[in-house]
Amino acid sequence: MQAAPFQYDFYSEENAPKWRGLLVPSLNKVRHQVHPKLSSQQEALQYIEGLILVLLNTLCQAQPRTVQDVEERVQRSFPHPIEKWAIADAQAAIEKRKRRNPLALPVDKIHPLLKEVLGYKIDHQVSVYIVAVLEYISADILKLAGNYVRNIRHYEISQQDITVAMCADKVLMDMFHQVEEDISVFPLDEEPSAAEEQMYYDLVKAFMAEVRQYLRDLNLIIKVFREPFASNTMLFSDVENIFSRIVDIHEVTVKLLGLIEDTVEMTDEGSPHPLVGSCFEDLAEELAFDPYETYAQDILRSGFHDHFLSQLSKPGAALYLSLEKQEKKKKLETSISLLKKCIPTVHSACRFYSQQMKGKHLAIKKMNEIQRNIDGWEGKDIGQCCNEFIMEGTLTRVGAKHERHIFLFDGLMICCKSNHGQPRLPGASAAEYRLKEKFFMRKVQINDKDDKEGEYRHAFEIILKDGNSVVFAAKSAEEKNGWMAALISLQYRSTLERMLDTAMLQEEKEEQMRLPGAEVYRFAQPDSEENVVFEENVQSKSGIPIIKAGTVLKLIERLTFHMYADPNFVRTFLTTYRSFCKSQELLDLLMERFDIPEPKPTEADQMAMENGDQPLSAELKRFRKEFVQPVQLRVLNVCRHWVEHHFYDFERDAQLLRQLEEFIGMVRGKAMRKWVESITKIIQRKKQAQANGPSHNITFESSPPSIEWHLCKAGQTDQFDLMTLHPIEIARQLTLLESDFYRAVQPSELVGSVWTKEDKEINSPNLLRMIRHTTNLTLWFEKCIVEAENVEERVAVISRIIEILQVFQELNNFNGVLEVVSAMNSSPVYRLDHTFEQIPSRQRKILEEAHELSEDHYKKYLAKLRSINPPCVPFFGIYLTNILKTEEGNPDFLKRHGKELINFSKRRKVAEITGEIQQYQNQPYCLRVENDIQKFFENLNPMEDMTEKEFADYLFNKSLEIEPRNARTLPRFPKKYSCPLKSPGVRPSTVRQGTMRHPTPLQNEPRKISYSRIPDSETESSAASAPNSPRTPLTPPPASTCVTVFSVSLCSLTDSDTIFYLSVSCLHHASVSCVCESLACSGRR
């Protein structure tokens, strides 16, 4: 019975949501494994995800049921030699799976989906095998794209980078069967005019890039081709006669590149050019270039070819080479062709280098000229699918016995017929050639053909993808060797590059980078449980390990780690470091981290140097490139983030700022220049902003609504009161005021519960200002209610406050809403049953709904906060409660082996909360500021000269006076207000778009708040990354400045600050009282 055909569509409306984005986080981990120093764009990872799904579809076409079925499918559908490597990785993954999960891609998520794809359940091992194959291919794509990105001196992988890199790789292009029409079109660079002279520095940079590529080619010859011969000296005794002085050439190239890099790096910034000519002169004086002469003589001697073949024909040579991997054997068999290709390179190396500076533009010009000379050309331009012209010449097409003029490019082989001697009609094309055939190099294989008498000599075969073939014959053996060298090189270039990458990676692992000792550089101390602890089985989305606890030195080391950058850790550290480290100490440690001593030479190194050798030159070069430079750049990056997002540290300490400016002023090196300039510009901008004061000039899409007035008008400040001002405008101006207070609070005012401690006036000025305002406004509402002795006026006052609450709700001012709820739930107001009975039922319902926001641990409030669009003013009390819970429920230090380590997991939890606060600090309100009304509310002083106890007694006694206990009827009182009590309502007089609602969507949907549960022990930890830290609009004043918006001193408010938070709590809501009591600590301590 035949199996049903495979019909699953990964991109259908039903299936696409299941797969879209599933692999992206894991692909980012794979990227970190292959290129930890690079980052990748989201679109790039999504593009790779699409490619992986194409491969998965290919594997599932065979409807596999066992591992063997998948393996056979891979062997049939994947090009050589990548199928062997993918199978080896997949088999290794199955073995490792028995012990632990070695894969980055989510096997557990893909396994149940494969049941839907295939229509039947498969064994988990089959899923592991499939995923391992997919992960190997994704790693191969990312490694290839990363190499390309590093070569062009970029630091982020884009989708275009992946496309370009894959177009240059025959194996991957074969795998994904991209046709000519799929090749992305990129704009061709125009040839520079003769008047455009290249700058000296640009020439030097281009030369350095060429030398690096040349060095990579030398590594390819030494590590891929020479190594199998050199590793068996018993069999191949005269390796030097085959490869000549290639190792010496490699050494002099490394030395030359190092000298040029040092010259460029150490060139004074005032100097116009890095004078690199002396580098050549120094090496020439040492006769360092002599190996080139010997190499050229050896390679060009007449018996070289025969000698090489004799080495391969030695007894045992074939057996030895057959033990190598099959792909290596094939490449070694073609090494003679590749070595012969070096002959023109040796000849051209003697020419003046400047002739090659316009190579790219000349190549494009050459390709365009060739295309114009070909009649009948169709399809995309040659320059859009090829990068390099290789060679041209005349070959005979065996069989038809026609001569064809061949143009060979790195991506195309074009066969043309010459138009010479052909009669031309008037108006016909003047092209020199007529197109006959073209072959994509990624879709053909090259096969050498033995000479056959009477048929053909000096021939080779082009085998097409469909199995057909074309045989071409050259006129001589030398001509054939030239064509074979070029074709074989193109066919196996990507495979050889992979082999070289593997060899160099293995060599790098075996040769550990030498670092300075811990006695001279404290940050070189090896990791141990006594100085750093990582979260178990937890990594960030980028695959970076998450620190649980550590010493200050280890935290600084990981903050500026040489192997990877961790932006989340930088944000969290700079937000929370003040709880365990002073600002001056942090700057000193960063400066110490920046000043890296070089490793000391060993005794063997000393002896070698005495003999005139330089044993440390290569190691020092690697040390500077892979350790010193990354660390120093990351130190400067931390400084940049520090001054950008936490400049208040420097506002409070002028000496700290001077020291930082002196430090960055001493930094030298071209690689550091842009960082120094960036930090300097930020400091200048911050200083200018500090001198000019906070700016409130904000441009909105629509005009803000006009000011609403009721009984009193603009300028009549002596008549301002709850009943004379318009309720809409009261709510608007209070919202603007509280939004400014909320947006001004810095993360540093929260970490370590500093608002409850002795220096709270210095450390938390903005937070204390918001707490005082909230307390005063709540007490003022209570006072307005109980001082309205006449019941009719009292009902009007409460109704007016509820109207203000309505506008608060429409403006998403949750802090204002809970201020009103707090006032209504206070003891003097809550007991006024007779008064509330006369409140309209609609308003009572509004009040009840607002009250429900604080129930069940603010469940409804949190749900509503996540659902609304900013701007908004969240209720600050819940954040302070959670911070206090985190601070008090987790120790500051964790003990490990008798030593105390800073509990950074605790700081990360606090940073989560501050990140939640900050994500609502960015969007301002589109409302007009009315300074007189705002000043009225800023200067509220309901307590006047009374103490907290006196004021509380006054309010309660007044409440008993206007509504005695168990009274059936209320006592009569004269009216207090001479103005009309009728409300103007909560509909604005002029309705404009944006007046009440603000439809601007959140840039990022708020995360689920993860701090509602505090771990019971230090072993529990959070794996969440630290959130973003956007800049807040106001900075705290210097320590010498006091908050002067209140007419009473802090001492007089010490206990009254608690009233608001305590009054939020009624008898039925113990959860709210927790908030009150936690906030009250700012007054008690």
Short mmCIF file of C-alpha atoms in Angstrom, two decimals, residues 282 288 314 317 402 429 484 551 657 776 782 919 980 1080:
data_model
loop_
_atom_site.label_atom_id
_atom_site.label_comp_id
_atom_site.label_asym_id
_atom_site.label_seq_id
_atom_site.Cartn_x
_atom_site.Cartn_y
_atom_site.Cartn_z
CA ASP A 282 62.85 47.28 8.17
CA ALA A 288 62.94 38.92 5.37
CA LYS A 314 55.17 6.06 -2.80
CA ALA A 317 50.91 6.91 0.45
CA HIS A 402 33.09 23.38 -32.55
CA SER A 429 24.70 43.91 -33.67
CA MET A 484 41.43 22.82 -14.30
CA THR A 551 32.62 39.92 44.09
CA LEU A 657 33.02 64.23 36.42
CA ASN A 776 -1.19 66.42 50.84
CA GLU A 782 -10.63 64.66 53.31
CA GLN A 919 8.48 52.11 30.45
CA PRO A 980 -23.62 77.83 43.12
CA ALA A 1080 5.16 54.95 55.45
#
